[in-house]
CSV table of C-alpha atoms and ligand atoms in Angstrom, one decimal:
chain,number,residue,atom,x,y,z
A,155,UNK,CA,-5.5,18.1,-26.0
A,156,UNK,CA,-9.3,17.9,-26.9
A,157,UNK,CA,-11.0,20.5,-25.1
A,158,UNK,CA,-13.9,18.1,-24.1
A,159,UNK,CA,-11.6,15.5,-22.3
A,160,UNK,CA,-12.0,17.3,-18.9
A,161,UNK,CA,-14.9,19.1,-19.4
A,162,UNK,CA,-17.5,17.4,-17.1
A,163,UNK,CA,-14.6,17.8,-14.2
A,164,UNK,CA,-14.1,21.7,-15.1
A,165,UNK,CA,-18.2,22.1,-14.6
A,166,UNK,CA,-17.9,20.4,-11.2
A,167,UNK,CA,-17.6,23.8,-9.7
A,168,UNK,CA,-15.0,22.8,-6.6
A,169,UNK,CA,-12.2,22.0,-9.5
A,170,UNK,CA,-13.0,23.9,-12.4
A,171,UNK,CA,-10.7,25.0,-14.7
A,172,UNK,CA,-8.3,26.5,-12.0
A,173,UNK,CA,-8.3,22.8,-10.4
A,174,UNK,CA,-7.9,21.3,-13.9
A,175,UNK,CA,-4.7,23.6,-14.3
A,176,UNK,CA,-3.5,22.0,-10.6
A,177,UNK,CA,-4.1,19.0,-11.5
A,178,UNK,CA,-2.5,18.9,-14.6
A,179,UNK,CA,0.7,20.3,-12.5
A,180,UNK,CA,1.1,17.8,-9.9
A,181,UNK,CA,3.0,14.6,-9.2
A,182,UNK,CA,1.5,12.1,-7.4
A,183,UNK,CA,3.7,8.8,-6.0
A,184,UNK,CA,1.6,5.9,-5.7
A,185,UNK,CA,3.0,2.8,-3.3
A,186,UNK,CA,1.5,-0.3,-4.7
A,187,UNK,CA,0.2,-1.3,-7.7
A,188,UNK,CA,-2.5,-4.1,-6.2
A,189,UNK,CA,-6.2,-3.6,-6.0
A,190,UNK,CA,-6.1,-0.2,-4.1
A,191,UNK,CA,-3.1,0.9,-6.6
A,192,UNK,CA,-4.5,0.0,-10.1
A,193,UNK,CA,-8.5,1.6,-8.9
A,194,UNK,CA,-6.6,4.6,-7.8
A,195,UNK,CA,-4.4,5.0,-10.3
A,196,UNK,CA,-6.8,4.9,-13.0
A,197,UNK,CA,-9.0,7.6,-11.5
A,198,UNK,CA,-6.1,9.9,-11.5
A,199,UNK,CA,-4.6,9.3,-14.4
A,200,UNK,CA,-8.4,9.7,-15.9
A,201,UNK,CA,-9.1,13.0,-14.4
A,202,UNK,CA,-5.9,14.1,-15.7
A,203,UNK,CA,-3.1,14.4,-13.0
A,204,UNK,CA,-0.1,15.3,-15.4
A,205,UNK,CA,2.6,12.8,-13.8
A,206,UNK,CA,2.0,9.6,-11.8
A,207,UNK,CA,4.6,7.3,-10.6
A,208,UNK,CA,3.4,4.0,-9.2
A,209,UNK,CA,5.8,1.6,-7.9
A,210,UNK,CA,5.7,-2.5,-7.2
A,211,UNK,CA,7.8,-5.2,-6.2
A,212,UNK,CA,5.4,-7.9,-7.8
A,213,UNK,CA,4.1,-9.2,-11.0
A,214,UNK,CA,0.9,-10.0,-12.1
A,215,UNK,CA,-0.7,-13.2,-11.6
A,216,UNK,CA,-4.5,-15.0,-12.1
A,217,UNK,CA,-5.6,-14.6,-8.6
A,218,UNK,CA,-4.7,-10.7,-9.0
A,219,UNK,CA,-7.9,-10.4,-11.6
A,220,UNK,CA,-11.0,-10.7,-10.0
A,221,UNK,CA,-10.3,-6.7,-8.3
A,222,UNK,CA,-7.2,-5.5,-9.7
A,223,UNK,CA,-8.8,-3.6,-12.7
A,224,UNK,CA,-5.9,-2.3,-14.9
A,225,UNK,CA,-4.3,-6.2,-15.5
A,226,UNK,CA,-5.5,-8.7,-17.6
A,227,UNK,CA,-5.3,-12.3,-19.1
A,228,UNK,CA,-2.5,-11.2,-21.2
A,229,UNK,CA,-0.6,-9.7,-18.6
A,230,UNK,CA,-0.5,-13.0,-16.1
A,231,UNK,CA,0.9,-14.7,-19.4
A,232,UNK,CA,3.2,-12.8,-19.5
A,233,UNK,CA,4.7,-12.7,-16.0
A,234,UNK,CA,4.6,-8.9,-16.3
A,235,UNK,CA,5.9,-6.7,-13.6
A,236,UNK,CA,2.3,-4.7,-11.9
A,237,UNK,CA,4.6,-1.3,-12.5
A,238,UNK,CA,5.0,-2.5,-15.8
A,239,UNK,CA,1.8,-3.6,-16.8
A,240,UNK,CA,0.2,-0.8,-15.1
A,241,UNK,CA,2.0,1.7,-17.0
A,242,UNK,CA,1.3,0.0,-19.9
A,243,UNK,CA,-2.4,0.1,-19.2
A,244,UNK,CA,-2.3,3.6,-17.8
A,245,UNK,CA,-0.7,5.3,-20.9
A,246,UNK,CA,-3.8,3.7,-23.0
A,247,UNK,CA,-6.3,5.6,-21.0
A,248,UNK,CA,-4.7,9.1,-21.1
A,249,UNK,CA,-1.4,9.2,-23.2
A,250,UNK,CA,-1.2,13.2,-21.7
A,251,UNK,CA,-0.3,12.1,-18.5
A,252,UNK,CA,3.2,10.7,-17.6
A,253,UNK,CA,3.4,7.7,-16.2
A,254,UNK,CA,6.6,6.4,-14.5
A,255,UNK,CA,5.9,2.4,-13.5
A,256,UNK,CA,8.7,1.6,-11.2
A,257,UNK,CA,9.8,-2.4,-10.4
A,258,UNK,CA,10.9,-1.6,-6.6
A,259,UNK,CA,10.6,-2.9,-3.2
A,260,UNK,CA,9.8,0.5,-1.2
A,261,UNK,CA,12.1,0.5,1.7
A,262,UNK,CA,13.7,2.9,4.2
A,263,UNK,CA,16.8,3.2,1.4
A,264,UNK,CA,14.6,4.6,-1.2
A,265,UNK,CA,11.5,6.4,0.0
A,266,UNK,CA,13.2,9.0,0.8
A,267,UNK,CA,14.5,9.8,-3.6
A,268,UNK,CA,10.8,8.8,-4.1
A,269,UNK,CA,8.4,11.0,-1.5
A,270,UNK,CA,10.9,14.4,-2.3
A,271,UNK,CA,10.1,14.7,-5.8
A,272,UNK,CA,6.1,14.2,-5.5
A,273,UNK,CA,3.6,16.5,-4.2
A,274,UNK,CA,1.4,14.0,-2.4
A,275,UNK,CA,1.6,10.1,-2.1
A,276,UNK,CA,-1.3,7.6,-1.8
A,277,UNK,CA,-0.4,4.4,0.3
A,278,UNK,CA,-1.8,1.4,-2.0
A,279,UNK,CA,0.5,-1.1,0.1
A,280,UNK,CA,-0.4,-4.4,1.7
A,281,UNK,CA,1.4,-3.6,5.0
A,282,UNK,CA,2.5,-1.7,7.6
A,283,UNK,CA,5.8,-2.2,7.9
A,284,UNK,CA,6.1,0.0,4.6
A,285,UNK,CA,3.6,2.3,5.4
A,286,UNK,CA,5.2,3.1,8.4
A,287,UNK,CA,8.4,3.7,6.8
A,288,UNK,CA,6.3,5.8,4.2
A,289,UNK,CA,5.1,7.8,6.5
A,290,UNK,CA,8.0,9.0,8.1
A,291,UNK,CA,9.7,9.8,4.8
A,292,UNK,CA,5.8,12.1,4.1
A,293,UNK,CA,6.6,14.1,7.3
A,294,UNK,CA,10.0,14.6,7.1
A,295,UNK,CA,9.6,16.0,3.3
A,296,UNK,CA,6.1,17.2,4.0
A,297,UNK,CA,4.3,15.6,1.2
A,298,UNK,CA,0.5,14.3,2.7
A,299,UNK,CA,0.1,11.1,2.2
A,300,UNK,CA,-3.4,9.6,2.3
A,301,UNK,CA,-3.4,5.9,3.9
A,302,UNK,CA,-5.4,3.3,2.8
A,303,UNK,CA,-6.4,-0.7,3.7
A,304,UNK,CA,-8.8,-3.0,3.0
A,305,UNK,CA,-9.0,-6.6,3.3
A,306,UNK,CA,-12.4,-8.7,3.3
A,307,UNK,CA,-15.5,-6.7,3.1
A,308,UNK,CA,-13.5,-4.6,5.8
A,309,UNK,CA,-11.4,-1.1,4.9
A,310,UNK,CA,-9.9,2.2,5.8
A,311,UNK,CA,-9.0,5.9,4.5
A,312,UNK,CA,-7.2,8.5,6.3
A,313,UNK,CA,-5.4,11.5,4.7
A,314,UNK,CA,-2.5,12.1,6.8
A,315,UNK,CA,-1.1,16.0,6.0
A,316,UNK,CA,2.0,16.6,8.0
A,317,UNK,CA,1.7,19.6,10.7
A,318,UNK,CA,-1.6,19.7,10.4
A,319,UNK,CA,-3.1,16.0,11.5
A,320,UNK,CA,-1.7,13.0,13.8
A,321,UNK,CA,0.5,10.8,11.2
A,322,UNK,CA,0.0,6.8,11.2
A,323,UNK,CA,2.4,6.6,13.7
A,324,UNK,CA,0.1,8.2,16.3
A,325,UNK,CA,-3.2,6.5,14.8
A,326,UNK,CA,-1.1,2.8,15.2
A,327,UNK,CA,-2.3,1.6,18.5
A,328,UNK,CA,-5.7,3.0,17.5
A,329,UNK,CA,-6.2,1.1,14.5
A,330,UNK,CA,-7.8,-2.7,14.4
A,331,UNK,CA,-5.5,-5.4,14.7
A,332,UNK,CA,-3.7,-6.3,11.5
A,333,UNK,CA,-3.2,-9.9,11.7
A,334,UNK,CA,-5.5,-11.0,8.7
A,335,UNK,CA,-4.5,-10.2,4.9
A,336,UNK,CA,-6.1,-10.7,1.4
A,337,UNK,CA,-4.1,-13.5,0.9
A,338,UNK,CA,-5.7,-15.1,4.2
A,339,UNK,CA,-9.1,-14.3,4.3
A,340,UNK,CA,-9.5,-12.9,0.9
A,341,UNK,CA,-11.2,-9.7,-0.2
A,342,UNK,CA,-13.9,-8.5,-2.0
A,343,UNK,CA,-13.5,-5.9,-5.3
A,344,UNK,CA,-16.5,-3.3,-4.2
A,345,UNK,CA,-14.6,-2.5,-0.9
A,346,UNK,CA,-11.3,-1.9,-3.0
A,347,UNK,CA,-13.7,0.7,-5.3
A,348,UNK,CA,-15.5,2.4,-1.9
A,349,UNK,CA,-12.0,2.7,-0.6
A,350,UNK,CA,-10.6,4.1,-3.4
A,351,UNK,CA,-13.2,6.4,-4.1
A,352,UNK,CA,-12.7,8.4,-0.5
A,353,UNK,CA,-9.0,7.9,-1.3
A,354,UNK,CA,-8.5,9.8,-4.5
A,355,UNK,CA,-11.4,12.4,-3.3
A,356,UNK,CA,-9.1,13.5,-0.7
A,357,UNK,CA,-6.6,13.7,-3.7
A,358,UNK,CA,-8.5,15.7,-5.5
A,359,UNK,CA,-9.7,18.2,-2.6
A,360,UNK,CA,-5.4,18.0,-1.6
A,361,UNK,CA,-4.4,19.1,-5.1
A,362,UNK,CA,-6.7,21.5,-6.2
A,363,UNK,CA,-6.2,23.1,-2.7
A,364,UNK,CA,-9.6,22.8,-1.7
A,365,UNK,CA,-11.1,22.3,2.4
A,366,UNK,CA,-10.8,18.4,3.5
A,367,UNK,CA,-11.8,17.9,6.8
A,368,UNK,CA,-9.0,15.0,7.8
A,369,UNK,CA,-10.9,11.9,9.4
A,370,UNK,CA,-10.9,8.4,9.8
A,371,UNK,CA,-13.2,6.5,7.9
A,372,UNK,CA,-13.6,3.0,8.2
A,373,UNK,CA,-16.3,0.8,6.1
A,374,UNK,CA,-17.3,-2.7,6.0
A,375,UNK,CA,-19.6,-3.1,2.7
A,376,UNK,CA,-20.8,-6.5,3.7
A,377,UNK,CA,-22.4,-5.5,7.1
A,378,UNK,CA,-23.3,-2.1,5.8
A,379,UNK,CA,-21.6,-0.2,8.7
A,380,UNK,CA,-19.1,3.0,8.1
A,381,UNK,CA,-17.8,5.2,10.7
A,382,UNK,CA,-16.4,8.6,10.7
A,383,UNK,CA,-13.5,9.6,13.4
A,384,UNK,CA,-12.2,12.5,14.0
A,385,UNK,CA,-8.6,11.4,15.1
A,386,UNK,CA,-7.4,15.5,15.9
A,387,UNK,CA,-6.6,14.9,19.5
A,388,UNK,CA,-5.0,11.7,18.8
A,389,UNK,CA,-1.7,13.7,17.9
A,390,UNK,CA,0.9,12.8,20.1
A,391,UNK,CA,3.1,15.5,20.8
A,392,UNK,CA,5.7,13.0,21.9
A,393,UNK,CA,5.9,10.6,18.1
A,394,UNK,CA,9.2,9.9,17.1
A,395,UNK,CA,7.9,10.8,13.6
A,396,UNK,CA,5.6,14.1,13.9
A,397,UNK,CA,6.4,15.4,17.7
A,398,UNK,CA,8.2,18.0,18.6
A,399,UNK,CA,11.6,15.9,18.5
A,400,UNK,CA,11.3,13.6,15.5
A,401,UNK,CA,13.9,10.8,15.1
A,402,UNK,CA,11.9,9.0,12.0
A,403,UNK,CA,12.9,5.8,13.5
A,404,UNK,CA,11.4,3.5,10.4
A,405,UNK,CA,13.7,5.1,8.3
A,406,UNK,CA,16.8,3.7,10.4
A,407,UNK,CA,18.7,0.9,9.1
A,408,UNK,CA,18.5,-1.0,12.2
A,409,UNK,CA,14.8,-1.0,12.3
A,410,UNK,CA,14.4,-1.9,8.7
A,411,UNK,CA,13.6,-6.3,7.8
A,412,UNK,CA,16.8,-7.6,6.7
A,413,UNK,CA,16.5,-10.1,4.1
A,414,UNK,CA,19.5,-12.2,3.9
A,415,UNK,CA,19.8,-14.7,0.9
A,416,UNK,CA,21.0,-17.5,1.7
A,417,UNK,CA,24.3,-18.9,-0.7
A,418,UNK,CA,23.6,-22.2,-2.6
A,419,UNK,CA,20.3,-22.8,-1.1
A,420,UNK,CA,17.5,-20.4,-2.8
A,421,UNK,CA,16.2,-19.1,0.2
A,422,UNK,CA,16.2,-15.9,1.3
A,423,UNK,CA,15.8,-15.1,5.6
A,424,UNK,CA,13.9,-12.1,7.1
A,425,UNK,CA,14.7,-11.0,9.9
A,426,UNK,CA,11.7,-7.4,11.1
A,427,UNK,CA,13.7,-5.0,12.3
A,428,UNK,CA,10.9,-3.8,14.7
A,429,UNK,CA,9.5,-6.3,17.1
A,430,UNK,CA,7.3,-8.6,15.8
A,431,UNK,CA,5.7,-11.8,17.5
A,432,UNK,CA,3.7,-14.4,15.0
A,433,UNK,CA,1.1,-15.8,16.5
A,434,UNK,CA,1.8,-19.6,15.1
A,435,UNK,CA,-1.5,-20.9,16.0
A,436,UNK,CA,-3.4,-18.6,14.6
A,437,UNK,CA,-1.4,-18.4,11.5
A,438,UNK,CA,-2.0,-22.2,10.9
A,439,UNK,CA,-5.6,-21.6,10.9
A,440,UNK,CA,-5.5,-19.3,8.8
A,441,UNK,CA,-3.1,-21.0,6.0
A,442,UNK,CA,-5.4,-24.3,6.2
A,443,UNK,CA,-7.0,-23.2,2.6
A,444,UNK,CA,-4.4,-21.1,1.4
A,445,UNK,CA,-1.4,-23.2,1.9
A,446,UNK,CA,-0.9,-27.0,2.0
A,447,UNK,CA,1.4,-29.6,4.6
A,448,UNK,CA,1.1,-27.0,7.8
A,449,UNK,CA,3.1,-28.1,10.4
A,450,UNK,CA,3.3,-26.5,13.7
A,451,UNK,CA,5.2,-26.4,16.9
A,452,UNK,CA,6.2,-24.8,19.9
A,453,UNK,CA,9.0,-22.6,17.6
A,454,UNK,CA,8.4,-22.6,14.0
A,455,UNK,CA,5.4,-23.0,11.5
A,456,UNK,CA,6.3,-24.8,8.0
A,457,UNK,CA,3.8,-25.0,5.4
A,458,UNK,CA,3.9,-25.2,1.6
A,459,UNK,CA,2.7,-22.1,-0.4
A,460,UNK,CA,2.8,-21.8,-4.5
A,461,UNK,CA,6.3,-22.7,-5.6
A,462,UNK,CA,7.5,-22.0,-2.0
A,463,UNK,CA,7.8,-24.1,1.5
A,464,UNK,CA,7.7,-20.9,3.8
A,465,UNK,CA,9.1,-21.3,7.4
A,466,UNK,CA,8.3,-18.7,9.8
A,467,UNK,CA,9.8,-18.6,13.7
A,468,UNK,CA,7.2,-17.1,16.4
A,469,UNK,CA,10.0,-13.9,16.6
A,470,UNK,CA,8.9,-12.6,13.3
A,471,UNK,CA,11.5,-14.6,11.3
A,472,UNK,CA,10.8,-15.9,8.3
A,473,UNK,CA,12.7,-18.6,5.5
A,474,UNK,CA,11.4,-18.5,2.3
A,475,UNK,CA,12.7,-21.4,-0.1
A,476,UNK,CA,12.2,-21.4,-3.8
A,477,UNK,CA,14.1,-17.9,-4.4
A,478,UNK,CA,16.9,-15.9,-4.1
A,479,UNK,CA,15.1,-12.3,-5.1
A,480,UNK,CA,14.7,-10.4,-1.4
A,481,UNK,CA,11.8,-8.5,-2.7
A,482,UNK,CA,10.3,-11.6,-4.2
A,483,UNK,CA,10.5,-13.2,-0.5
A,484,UNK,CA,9.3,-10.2,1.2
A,485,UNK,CA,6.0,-10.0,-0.9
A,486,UNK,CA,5.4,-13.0,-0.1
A,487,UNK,CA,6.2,-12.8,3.8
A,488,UNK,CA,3.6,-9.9,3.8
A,489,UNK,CA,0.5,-11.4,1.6
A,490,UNK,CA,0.9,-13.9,4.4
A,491,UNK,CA,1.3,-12.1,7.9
A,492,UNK,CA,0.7,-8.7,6.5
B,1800,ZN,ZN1,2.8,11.1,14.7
């Protein structure tokens, strides 16, 4: 290893050369390899965390450029898996650092395998159904994980350590409604990088065991506003997943989306296995740029989207045509209602 490689890191004097050792030492999981996965991944990987694993359902495509920093031209070309391309990408920047790129839909089956063998985990999903189930997994295994959205101009950080701070479950009813996505209303690259930036500095601070002061920050870059919350007494002693009688109910089948594909017909169905009502309405608003022939009634919306004709029932139900791959259907399902 070249002995300059870290060296401006080792001056900074909260990490020095102890923290560089740490560092080196841990495993961090990363959920996602989007905007928020690929800018936090490559700060990591830069500043020398010895083993990342970043896992992704999806592959790369042109409208995945303009913020999602580790892919390029090539990549889209070649209809690369994000874990895969990411990887590829990663191991260029720092070949001292393992990288494990993982081509996986993260679900209540999995997390579990995934959370135990990693020190901390940084949420770089596109929905809350999966952080949800992420979360649980963090605080039954006690591995913090740091949670993390944007969308817009509009984004959030929160580094949830279990024991110590309310989890995501207890923050849900707090947080802003999530009915808009990047797929909808689009999003902005310089909200993914201030994101990010808090993100993997609460990283940092986590693995070289220095003070973090846990607190909500929310930012909207456009309108210059940020906020800082402390969320302490929001810990609800009664949560299912961090109160004094955890059941971890988003890591039970039954609550789980069931995608179901459908013989002969290249669809796939999901069916949330929490409650979910889709505002149809509202949804066709929103898909008049994004998708084309919208058609809405009292029960379902239909609309075309890419290669797909997506059907969606006001239950939460959803019918993708054009494939059979359940992980293909539920990325779309959640660039779409999040
Ligand atoms: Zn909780």
């Amino acid at each position: 290893m070249s002995i300059a490689r870290y060296s401006r890191q080792e001056l900074f004097s909260p990490i020095g050369k102890v923290g560089q050792k740490k560092l080196k030492d841990a495993r961090v999981l990363l959920v996602g390899a989007g905007a928020l996965g690929t800018s936090s991944a490559e700060m990591l990987v830069r500043a020398g965390v010895g083993h990342i694993t970043i896992v992704d359902r999806d592959y790369v495509e042109w409208s995945n450029l303009q913020r999602q920093q580790l892919y390029t031209e090539k990549d889209v070309m070649e209809q690369l898996p994000k874990a895969v391309a990411a990887r590829n990408r990663l191991k260029e920047v720092n070949s001292e650092v393992i990288v494990e790129g993982i081509v996986a839909d993260v679900n209540g089956m999995n997390v579990e395998e995934l959370v135990k063998r990693h020190g901390l985990i940084l949420d770089a999903t596109d929905n809350f159904e999966t952080r949800l189930v992420i979360n649980d997994a963090a605080v039954k295994h006690n591995v913090p994980f740091v949670f993390a959205a944007c969308v817009a101009s509009y984004g959030m950080m929160f580094p949830m350590i279990p024991g110590r701070t309310p989890c995501l479950h207890c923050l849900m009813d707090h947080l802003p409604a999530q009915n808009q996505t990047c797929d909808t209303v689009g999003v902005i690259s310089p909200i993914v990088q201030l994101v990010t930036a808090y993100q993997v500095t609460s990283a940092l601070k986590i693995l070289t065991e220095n003070e973090l002061q846990p607190r909500l920050q929310s930012f909207d870059i456009w309108k210059n506003e940020q906020a800082v919350i402390n969320v302490e007494s929001l810990k609800n002693k009664d949560c299912p997943t961090c109160g004094s009688h955890p059941t971890f109910p988003f890591l039970a089948y039954e609550n789980q989306t069931k995608a179901a594909v459908l013989c002969g017909r290249n669809t796939v169905q999901l069916r949330p296995g929490m409650e979910r009502s889709i505002p149809l309405d509202k949804l066709a608003l929103r898909l008049k740029e994004l998708a084309g022939d919208v058609t809405v009634n009292p029960y379902l919306l239909s609309c075309t989207y890419e290669d797909y004709r997506l059907v969606f029932f006001k239950d939460g139900r959803a019918l993708i045509h054009g494939t059979s791959e359940p992980a293909q259907a539920k990325a779309i399902y959640h660039r779409i209602v999040g």
